[in-house]
mmCIF file with all atom_site columns, C-alpha atoms in Angstrom:
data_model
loop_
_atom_site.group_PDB
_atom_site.id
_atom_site.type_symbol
_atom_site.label_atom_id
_atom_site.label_alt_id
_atom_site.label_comp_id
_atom_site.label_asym_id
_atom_site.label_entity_id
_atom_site.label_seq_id
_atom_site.pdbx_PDB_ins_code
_atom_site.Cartn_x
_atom_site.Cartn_y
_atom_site.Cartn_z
_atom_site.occupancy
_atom_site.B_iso_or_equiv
_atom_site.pdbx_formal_charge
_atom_site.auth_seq_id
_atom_site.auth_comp_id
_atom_site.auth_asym_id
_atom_site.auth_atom_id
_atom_site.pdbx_PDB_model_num
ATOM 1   C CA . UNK F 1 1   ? 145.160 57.101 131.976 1.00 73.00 ? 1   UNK F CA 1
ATOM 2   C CA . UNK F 1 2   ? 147.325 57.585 135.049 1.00 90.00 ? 2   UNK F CA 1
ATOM 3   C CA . UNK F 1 3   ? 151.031 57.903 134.936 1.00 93.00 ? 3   UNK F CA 1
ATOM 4   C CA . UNK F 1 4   ? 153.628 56.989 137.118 1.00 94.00 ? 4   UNK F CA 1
ATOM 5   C CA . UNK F 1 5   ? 157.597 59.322 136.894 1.00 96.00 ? 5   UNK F CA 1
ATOM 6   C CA . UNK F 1 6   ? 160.448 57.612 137.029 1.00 97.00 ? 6   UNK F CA 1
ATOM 7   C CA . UNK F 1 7   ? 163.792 57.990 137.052 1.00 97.00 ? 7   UNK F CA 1
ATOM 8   C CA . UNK F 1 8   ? 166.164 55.149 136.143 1.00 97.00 ? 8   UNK F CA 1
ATOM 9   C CA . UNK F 1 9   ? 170.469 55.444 137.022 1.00 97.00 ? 9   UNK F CA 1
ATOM 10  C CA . UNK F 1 10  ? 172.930 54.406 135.350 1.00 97.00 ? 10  UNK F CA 1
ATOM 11  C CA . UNK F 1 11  ? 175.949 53.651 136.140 1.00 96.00 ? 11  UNK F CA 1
ATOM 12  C CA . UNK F 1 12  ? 178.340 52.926 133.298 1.00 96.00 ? 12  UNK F CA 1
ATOM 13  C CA . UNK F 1 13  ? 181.521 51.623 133.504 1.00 94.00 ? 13  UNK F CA 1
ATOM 14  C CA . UNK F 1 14  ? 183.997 50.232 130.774 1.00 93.00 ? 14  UNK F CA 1
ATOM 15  C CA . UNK F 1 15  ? 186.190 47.845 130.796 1.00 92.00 ? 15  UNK F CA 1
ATOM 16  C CA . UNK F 1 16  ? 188.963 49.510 128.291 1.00 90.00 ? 16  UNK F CA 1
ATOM 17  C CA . UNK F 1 17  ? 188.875 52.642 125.676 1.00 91.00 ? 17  UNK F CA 1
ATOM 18  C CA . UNK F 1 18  ? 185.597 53.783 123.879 1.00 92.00 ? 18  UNK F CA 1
ATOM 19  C CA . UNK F 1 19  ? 185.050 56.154 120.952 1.00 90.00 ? 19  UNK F CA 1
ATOM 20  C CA . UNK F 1 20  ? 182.102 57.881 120.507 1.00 90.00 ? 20  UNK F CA 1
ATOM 21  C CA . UNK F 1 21  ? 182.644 60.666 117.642 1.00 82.00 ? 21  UNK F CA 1
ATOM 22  C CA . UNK F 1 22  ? 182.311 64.062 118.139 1.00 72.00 ? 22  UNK F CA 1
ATOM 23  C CA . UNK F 1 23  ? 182.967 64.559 114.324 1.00 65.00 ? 23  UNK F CA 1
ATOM 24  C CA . UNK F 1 24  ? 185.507 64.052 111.423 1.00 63.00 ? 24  UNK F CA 1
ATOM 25  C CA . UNK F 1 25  ? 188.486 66.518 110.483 1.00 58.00 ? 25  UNK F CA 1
ATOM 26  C CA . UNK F 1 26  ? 190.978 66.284 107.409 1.00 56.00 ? 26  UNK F CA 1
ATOM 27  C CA . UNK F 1 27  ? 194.356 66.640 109.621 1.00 55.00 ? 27  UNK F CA 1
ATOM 28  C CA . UNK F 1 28  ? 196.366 64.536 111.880 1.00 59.00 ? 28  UNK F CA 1
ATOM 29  C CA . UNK F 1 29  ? 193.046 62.995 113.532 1.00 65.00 ? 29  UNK F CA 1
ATOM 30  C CA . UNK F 1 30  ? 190.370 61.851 110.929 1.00 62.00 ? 30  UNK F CA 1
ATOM 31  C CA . UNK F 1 31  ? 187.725 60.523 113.806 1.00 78.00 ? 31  UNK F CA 1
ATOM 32  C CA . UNK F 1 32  ? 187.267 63.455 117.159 1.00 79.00 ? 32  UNK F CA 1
ATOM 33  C CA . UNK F 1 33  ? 186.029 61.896 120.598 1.00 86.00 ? 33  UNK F CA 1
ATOM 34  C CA . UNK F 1 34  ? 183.225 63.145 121.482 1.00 89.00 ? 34  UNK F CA 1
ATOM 35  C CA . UNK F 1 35  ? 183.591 66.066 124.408 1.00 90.00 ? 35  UNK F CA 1
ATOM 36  C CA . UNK F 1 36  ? 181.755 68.222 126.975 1.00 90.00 ? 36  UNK F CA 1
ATOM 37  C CA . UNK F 1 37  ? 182.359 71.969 126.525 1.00 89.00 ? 37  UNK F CA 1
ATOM 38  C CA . UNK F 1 38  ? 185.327 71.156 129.572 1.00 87.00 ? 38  UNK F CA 1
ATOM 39  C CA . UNK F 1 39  ? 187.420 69.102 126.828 1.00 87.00 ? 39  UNK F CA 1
ATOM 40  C CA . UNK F 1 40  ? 185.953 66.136 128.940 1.00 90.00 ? 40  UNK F CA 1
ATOM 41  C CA . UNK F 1 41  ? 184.378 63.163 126.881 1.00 92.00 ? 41  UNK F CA 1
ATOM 42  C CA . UNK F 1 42  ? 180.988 61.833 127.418 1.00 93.00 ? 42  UNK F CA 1
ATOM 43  C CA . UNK F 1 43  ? 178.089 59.687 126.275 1.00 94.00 ? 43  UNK F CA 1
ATOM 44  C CA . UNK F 1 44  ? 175.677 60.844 123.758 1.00 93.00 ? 44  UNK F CA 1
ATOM 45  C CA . UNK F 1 45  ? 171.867 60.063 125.453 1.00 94.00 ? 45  UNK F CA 1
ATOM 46  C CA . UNK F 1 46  ? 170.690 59.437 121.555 1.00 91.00 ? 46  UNK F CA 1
ATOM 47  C CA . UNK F 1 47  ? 173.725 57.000 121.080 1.00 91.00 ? 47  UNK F CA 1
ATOM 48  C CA . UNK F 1 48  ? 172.614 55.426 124.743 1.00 94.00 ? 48  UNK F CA 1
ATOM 49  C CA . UNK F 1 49  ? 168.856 55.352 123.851 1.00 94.00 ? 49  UNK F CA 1
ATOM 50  C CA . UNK F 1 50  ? 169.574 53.734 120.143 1.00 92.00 ? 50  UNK F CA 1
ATOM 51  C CA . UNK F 1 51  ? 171.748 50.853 122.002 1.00 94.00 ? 51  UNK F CA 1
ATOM 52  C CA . UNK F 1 52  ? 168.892 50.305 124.410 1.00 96.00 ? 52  UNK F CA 1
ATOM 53  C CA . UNK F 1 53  ? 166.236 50.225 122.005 1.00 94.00 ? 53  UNK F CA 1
ATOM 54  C CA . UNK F 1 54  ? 168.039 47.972 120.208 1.00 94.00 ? 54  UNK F CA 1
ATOM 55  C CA . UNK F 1 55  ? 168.468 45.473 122.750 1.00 95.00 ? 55  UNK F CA 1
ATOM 56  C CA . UNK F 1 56  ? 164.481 46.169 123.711 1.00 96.00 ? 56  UNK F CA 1
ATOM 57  C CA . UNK F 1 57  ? 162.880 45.474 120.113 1.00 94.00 ? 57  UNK F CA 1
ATOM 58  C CA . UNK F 1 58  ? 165.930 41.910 120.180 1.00 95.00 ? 58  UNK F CA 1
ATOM 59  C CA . UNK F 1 59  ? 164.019 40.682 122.975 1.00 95.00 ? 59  UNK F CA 1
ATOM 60  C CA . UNK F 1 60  ? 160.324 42.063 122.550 1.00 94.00 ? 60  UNK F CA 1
ATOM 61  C CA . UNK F 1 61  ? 160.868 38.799 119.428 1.00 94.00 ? 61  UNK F CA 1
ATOM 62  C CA . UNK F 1 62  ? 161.678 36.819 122.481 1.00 92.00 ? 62  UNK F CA 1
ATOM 63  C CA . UNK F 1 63  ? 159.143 38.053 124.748 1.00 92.00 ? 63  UNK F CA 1
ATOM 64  C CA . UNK F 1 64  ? 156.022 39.186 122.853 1.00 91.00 ? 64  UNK F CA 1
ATOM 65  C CA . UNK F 1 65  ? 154.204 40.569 125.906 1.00 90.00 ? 65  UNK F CA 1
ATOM 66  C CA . UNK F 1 66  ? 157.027 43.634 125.913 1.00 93.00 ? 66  UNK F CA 1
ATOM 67  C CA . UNK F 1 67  ? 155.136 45.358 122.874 1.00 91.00 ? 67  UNK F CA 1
ATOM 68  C CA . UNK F 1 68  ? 155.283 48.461 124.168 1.00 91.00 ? 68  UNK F CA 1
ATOM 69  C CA . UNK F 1 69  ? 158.451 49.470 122.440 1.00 92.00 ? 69  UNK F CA 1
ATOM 70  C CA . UNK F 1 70  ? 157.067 52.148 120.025 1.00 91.00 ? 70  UNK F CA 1
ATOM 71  C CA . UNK F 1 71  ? 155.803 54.356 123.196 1.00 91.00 ? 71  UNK F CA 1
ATOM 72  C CA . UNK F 1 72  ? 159.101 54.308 124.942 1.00 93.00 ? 72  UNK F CA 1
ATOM 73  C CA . UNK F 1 73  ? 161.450 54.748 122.661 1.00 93.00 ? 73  UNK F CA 1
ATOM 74  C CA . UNK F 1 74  ? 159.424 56.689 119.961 1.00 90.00 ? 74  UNK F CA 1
ATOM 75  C CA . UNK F 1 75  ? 159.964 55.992 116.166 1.00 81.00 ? 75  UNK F CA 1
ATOM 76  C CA . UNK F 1 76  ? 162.756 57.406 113.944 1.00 70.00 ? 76  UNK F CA 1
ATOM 77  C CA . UNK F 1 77  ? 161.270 61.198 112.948 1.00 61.00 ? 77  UNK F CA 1
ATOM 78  C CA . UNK F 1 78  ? 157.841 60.009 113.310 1.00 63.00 ? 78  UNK F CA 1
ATOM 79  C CA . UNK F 1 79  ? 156.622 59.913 117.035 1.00 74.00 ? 79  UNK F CA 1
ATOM 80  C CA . UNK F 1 80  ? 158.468 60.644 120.081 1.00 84.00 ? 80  UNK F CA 1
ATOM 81  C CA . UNK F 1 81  ? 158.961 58.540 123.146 1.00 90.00 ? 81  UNK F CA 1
ATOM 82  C CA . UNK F 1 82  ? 157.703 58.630 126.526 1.00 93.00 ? 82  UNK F CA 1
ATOM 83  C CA . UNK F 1 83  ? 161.389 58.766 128.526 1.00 95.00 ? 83  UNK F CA 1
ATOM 84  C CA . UNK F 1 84  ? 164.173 60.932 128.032 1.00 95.00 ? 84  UNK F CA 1
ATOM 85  C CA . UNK F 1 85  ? 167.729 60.121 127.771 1.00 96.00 ? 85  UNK F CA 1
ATOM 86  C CA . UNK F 1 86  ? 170.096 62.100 129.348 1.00 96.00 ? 86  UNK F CA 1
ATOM 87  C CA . UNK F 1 87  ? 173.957 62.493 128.016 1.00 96.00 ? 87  UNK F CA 1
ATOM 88  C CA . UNK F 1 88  ? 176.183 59.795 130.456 1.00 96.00 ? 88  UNK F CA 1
ATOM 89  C CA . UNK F 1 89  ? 178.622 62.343 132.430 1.00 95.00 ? 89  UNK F CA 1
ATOM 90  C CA . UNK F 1 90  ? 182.107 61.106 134.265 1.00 93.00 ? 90  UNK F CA 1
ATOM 91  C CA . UNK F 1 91  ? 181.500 60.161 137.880 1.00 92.00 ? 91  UNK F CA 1
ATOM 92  C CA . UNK F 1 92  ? 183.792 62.501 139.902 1.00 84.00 ? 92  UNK F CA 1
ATOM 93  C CA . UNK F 1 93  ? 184.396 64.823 136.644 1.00 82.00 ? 93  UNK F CA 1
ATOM 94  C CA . UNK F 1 94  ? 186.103 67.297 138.696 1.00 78.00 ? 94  UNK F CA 1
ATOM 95  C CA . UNK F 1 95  ? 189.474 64.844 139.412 1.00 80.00 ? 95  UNK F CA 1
ATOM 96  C CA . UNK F 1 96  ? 189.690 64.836 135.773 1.00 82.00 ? 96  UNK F CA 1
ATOM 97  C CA . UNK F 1 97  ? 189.768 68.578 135.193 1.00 77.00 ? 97  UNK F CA 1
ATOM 98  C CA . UNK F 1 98  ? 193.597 69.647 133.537 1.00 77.00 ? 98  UNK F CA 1
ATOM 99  C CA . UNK F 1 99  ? 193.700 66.348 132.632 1.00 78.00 ? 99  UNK F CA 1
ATOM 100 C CA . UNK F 1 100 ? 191.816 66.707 129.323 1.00 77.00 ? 100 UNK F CA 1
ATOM 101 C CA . UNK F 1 101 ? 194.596 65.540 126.635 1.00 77.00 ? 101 UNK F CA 1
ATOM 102 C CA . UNK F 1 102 ? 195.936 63.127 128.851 1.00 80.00 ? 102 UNK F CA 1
ATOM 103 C CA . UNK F 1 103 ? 192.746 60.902 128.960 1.00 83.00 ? 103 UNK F CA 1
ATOM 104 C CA . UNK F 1 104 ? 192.977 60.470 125.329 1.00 84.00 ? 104 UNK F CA 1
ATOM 105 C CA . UNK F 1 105 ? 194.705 58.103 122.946 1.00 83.00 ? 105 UNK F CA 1
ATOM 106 C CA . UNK F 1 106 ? 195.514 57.821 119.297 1.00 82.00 ? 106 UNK F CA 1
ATOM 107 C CA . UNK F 1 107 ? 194.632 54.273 117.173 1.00 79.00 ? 107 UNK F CA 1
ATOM 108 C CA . UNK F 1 108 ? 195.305 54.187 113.885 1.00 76.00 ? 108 UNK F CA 1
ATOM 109 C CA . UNK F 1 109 ? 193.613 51.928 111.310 1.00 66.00 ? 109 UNK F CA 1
ATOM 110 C CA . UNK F 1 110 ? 192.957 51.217 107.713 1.00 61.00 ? 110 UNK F CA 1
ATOM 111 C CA . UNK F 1 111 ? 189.541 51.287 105.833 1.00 58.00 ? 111 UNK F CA 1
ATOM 112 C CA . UNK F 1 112 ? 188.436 47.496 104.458 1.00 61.00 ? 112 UNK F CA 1
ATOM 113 C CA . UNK F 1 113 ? 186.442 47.140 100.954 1.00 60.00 ? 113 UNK F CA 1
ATOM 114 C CA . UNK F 1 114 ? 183.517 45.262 101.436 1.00 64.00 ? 114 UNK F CA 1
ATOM 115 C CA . UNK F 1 115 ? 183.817 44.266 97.931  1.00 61.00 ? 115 UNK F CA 1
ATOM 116 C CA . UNK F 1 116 ? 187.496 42.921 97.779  1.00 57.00 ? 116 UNK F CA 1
ATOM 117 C CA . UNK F 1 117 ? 187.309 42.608 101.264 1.00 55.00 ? 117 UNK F CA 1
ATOM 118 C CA . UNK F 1 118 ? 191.462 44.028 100.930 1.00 52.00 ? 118 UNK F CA 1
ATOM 119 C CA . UNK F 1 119 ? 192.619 47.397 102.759 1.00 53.00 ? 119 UNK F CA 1
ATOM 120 C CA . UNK F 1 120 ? 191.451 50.275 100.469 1.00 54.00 ? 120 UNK F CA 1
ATOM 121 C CA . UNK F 1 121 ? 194.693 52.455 99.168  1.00 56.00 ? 121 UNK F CA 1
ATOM 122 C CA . UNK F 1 122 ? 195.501 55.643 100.981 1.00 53.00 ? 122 UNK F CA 1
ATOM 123 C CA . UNK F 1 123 ? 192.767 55.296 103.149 1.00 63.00 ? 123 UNK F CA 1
ATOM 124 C CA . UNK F 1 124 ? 194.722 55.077 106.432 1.00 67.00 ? 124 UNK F CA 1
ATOM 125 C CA . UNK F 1 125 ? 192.967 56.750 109.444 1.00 69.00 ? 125 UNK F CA 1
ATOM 126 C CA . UNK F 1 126 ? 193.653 57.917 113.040 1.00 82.00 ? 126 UNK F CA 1
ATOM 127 C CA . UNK F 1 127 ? 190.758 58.000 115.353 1.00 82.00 ? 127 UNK F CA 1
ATOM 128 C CA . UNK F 1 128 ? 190.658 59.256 119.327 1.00 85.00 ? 128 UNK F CA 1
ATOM 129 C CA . UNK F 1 129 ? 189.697 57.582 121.696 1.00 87.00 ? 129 UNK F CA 1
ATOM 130 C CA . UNK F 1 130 ? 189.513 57.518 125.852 1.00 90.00 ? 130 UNK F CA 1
ATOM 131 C CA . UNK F 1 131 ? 188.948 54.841 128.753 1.00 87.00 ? 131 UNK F CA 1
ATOM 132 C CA . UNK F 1 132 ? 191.487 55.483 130.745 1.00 82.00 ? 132 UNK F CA 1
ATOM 133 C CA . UNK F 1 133 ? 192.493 51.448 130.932 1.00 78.00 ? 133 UNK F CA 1
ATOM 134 C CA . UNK F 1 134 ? 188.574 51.285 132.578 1.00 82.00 ? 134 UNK F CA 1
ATOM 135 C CA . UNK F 1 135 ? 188.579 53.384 135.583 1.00 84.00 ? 135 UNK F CA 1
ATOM 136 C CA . UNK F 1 136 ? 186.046 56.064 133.655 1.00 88.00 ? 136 UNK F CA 1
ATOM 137 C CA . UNK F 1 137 ? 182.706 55.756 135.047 1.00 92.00 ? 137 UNK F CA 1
ATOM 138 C CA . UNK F 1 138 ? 179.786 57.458 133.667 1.00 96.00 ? 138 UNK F CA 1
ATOM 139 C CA . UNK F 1 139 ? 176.031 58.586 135.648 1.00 97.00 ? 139 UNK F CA 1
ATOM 140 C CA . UNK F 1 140 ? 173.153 58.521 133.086 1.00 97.00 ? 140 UNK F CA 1
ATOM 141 C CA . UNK F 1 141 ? 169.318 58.849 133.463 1.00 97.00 ? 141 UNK F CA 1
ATOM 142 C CA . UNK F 1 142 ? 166.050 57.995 131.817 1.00 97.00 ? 142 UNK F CA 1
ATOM 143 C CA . UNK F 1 143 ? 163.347 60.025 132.827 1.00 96.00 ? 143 UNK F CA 1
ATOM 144 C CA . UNK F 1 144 ? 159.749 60.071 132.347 1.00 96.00 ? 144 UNK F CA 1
ATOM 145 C CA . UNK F 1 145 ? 156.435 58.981 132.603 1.00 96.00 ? 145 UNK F CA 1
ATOM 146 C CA . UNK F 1 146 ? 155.027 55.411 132.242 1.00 95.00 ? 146 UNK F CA 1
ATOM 147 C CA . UNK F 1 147 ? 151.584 54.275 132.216 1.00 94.00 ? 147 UNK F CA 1
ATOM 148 C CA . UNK F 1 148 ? 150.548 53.174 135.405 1.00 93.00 ? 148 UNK F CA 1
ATOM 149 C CA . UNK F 1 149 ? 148.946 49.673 134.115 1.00 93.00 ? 149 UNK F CA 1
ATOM 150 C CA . UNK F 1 150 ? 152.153 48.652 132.358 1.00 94.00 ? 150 UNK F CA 1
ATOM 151 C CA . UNK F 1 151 ? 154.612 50.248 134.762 1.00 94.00 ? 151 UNK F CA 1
ATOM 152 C CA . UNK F 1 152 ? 155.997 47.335 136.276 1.00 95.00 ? 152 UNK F CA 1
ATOM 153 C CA . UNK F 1 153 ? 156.101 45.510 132.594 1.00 95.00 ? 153 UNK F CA 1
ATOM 154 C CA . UNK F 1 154 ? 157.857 48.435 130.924 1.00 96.00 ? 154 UNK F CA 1
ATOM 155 C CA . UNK F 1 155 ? 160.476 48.906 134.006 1.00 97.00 ? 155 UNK F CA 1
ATOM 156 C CA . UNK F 1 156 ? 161.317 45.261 133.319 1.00 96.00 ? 156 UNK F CA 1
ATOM 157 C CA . UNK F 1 157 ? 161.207 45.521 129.569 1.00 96.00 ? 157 UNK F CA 1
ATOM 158 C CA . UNK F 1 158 ? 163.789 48.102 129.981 1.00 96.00 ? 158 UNK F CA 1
ATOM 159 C CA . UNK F 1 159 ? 166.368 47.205 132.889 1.00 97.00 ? 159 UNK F CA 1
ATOM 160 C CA . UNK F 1 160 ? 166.419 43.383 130.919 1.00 96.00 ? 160 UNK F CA 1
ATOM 161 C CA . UNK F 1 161 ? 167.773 44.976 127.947 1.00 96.00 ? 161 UNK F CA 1
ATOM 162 C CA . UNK F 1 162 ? 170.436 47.211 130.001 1.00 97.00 ? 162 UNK F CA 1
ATOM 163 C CA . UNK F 1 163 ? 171.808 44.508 131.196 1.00 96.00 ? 163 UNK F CA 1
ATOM 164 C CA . UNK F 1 164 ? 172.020 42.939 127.742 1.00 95.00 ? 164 UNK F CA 1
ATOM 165 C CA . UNK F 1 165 ? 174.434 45.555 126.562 1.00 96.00 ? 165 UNK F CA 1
ATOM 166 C CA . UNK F 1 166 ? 177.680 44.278 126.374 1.00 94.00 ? 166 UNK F CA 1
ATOM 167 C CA . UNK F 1 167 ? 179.561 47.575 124.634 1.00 95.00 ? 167 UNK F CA 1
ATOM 168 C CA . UNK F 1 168 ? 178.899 50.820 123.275 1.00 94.00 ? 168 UNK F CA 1
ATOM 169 C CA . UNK F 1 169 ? 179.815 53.485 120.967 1.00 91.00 ? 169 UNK F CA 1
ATOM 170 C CA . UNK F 1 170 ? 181.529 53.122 117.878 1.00 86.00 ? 170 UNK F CA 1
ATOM 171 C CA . UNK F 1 171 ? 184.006 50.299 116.434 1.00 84.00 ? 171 UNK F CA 1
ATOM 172 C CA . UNK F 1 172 ? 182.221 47.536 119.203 1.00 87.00 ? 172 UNK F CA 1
ATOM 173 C CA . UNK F 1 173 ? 183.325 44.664 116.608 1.00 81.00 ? 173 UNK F CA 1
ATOM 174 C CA . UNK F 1 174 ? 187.094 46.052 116.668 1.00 80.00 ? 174 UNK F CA 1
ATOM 175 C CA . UNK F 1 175 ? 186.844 45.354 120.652 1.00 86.00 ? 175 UNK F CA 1
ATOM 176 C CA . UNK F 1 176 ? 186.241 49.286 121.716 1.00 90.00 ? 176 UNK F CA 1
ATOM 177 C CA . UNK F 1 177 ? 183.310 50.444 124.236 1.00 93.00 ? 177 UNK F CA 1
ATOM 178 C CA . UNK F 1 178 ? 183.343 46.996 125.948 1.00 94.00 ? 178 UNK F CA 1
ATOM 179 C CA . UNK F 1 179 ? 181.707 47.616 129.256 1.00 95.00 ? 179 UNK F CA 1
ATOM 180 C CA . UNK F 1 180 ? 183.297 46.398 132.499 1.00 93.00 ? 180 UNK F CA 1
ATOM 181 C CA . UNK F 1 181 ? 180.438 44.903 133.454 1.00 92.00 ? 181 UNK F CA 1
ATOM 182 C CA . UNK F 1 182 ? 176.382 45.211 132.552 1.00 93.00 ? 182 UNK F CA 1
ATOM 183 C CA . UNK F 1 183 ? 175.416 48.685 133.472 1.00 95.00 ? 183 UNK F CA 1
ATOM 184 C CA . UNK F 1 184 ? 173.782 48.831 136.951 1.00 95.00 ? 184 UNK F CA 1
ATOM 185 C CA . UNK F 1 185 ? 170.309 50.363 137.353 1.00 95.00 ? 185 UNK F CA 1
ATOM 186 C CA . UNK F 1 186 ? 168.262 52.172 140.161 1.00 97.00 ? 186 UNK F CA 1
ATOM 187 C CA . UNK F 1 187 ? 164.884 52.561 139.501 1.00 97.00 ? 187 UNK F CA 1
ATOM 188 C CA . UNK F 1 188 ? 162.898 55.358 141.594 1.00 97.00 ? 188 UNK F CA 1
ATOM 189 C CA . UNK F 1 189 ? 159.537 56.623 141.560 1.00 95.00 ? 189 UNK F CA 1
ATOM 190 C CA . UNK F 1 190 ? 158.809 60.223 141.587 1.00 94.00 ? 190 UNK F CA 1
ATOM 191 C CA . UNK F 1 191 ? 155.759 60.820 144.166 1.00 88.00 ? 191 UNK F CA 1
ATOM 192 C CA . UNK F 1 192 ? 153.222 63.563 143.331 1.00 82.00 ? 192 UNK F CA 1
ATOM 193 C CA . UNK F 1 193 ? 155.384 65.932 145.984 1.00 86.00 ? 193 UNK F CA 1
ATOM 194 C CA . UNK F 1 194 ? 158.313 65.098 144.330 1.00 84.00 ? 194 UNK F CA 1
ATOM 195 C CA . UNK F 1 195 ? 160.038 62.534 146.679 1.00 90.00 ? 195 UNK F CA 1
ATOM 196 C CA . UNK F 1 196 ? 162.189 59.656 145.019 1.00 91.00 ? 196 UNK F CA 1
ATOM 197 C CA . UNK F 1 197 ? 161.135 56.498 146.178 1.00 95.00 ? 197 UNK F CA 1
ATOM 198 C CA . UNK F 1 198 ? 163.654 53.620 145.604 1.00 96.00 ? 198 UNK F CA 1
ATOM 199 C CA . UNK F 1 199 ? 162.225 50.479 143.655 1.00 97.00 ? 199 UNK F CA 1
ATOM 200 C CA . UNK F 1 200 ? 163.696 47.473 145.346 1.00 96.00 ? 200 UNK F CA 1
ATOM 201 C CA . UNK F 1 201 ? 165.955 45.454 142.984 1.00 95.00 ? 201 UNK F CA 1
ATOM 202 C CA . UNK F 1 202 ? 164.056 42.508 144.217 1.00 96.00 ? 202 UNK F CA 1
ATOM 203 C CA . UNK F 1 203 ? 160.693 43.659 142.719 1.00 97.00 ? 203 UNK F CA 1
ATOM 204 C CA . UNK F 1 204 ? 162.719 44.562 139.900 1.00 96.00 ? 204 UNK F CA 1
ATOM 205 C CA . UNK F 1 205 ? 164.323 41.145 139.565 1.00 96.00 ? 205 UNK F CA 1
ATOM 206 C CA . UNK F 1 206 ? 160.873 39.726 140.246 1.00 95.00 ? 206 UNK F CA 1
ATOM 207 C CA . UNK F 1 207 ? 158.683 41.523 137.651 1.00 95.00 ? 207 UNK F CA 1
ATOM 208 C CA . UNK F 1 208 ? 161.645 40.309 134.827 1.00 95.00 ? 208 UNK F CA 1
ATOM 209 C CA . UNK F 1 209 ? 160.978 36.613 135.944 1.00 93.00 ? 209 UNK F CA 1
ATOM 210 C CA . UNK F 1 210 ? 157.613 37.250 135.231 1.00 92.00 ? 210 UNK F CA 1
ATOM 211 C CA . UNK F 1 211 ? 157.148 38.338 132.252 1.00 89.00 ? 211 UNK F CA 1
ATOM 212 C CA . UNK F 1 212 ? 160.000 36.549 130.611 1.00 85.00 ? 212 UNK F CA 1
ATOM 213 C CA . UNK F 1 213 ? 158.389 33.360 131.938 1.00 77.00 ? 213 UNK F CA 1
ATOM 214 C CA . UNK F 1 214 ? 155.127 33.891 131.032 1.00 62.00 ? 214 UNK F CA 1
ATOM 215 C CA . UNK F 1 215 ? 153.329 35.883 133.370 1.00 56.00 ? 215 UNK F CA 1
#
């Protein structure tokens, strides 16, 4: 079966702070930010493609003609997918260089029982976290190869649930990782001399109407 590469951007941008943990010490900070080897944070292309794919198999019950789920995203430690997600890197990282303890910011909170439903005793926490009050952007990309007789289905499947995703990261239902506004995609096709063509976000739009009404 033929393939077709693409390459889909995205730009990220959020609306306040964002955590997305880079691991857990036993010190003043309990919950690390995840960061570059710069001190600079980022988004984890695992934590991206779980969010995605969770939006994807939400409306594949919605939308039973998007069934090809398994093949894109793979299945947990069993098969992998057909697109790779890459890690979502600042915009304009280089403005942000000497700057790496100043874009973060200290919360603290307390651990809830979900039995008693009450604070849990001495389980206070500090966590870090980073936004910069929204005016972080982050450049991510999916690459890959489709099959050419569900291209146009699959490209929908997927940009439809991007634009789903309201937040990310960690702590969403405490208000963090909010996103300005839905991520914005560019789709491009990668010809067999290696030229990126530009999908129009017409036929984009267009193929989405389709299948989501029933094509």
């Amino acid at each position: 079966m033929k393939k077709v590469e693409v390459e889909i951007k995205l730009n990220i941008n959020f609306y306040n702070s964002f955590f997305f943990g880079g691991g857990t010490g036993s010190g003043e900070i309990q919950s690390y930010l995840l960061r570059d080897i710069r001190g600079l944070p980022y988004i984890s292309g695992a934590a991206l493609k779980g969010c995605i794919s969770e939006y994807a198999f939400a409306l594949s019950q919605i939308v039973p003609e998007f069934n090809n789920g398994e093949r894109i995203f793979g299945t947990s430690g069993v098969k992998q997918g057909c697109l790779y997600f890459e890690d979502g890197k600042l915009i304009k990282s280089e403005g942000y260089y000497g700057l790496q303890e100043s874009l973060m910011e200290l919360r603290t909170g307390v651990s809830i029982s979900n039995y008693t439903k009450a604070k849990k005793d001495g389980h206070l926490y500090t966590m870090e976290l980073s936004g910069l009050g929204g005016y972080m952007v982050f450049e991510s990309n999916i690459i890959g190869f489709l099959d050419e007789n569900t291209y146009q289905k699959d490209i929908a499947h997927l940009v439809a649930s991007i634009r789903l995703i309201y937040a990310l990261g960690g702590r969403r239902s405490a208000g963090l990782g909010w996103l300005k506004e839905p991520a914005v995609c560019e789709v491009h096709k990668i010809t067999g001399d290696g030229r990126r063509e530009l999908v129009k976000l017409t036929d984009v739009n267009k193929w989405i109407k389709d299948w989501i009404g029933g094509k």
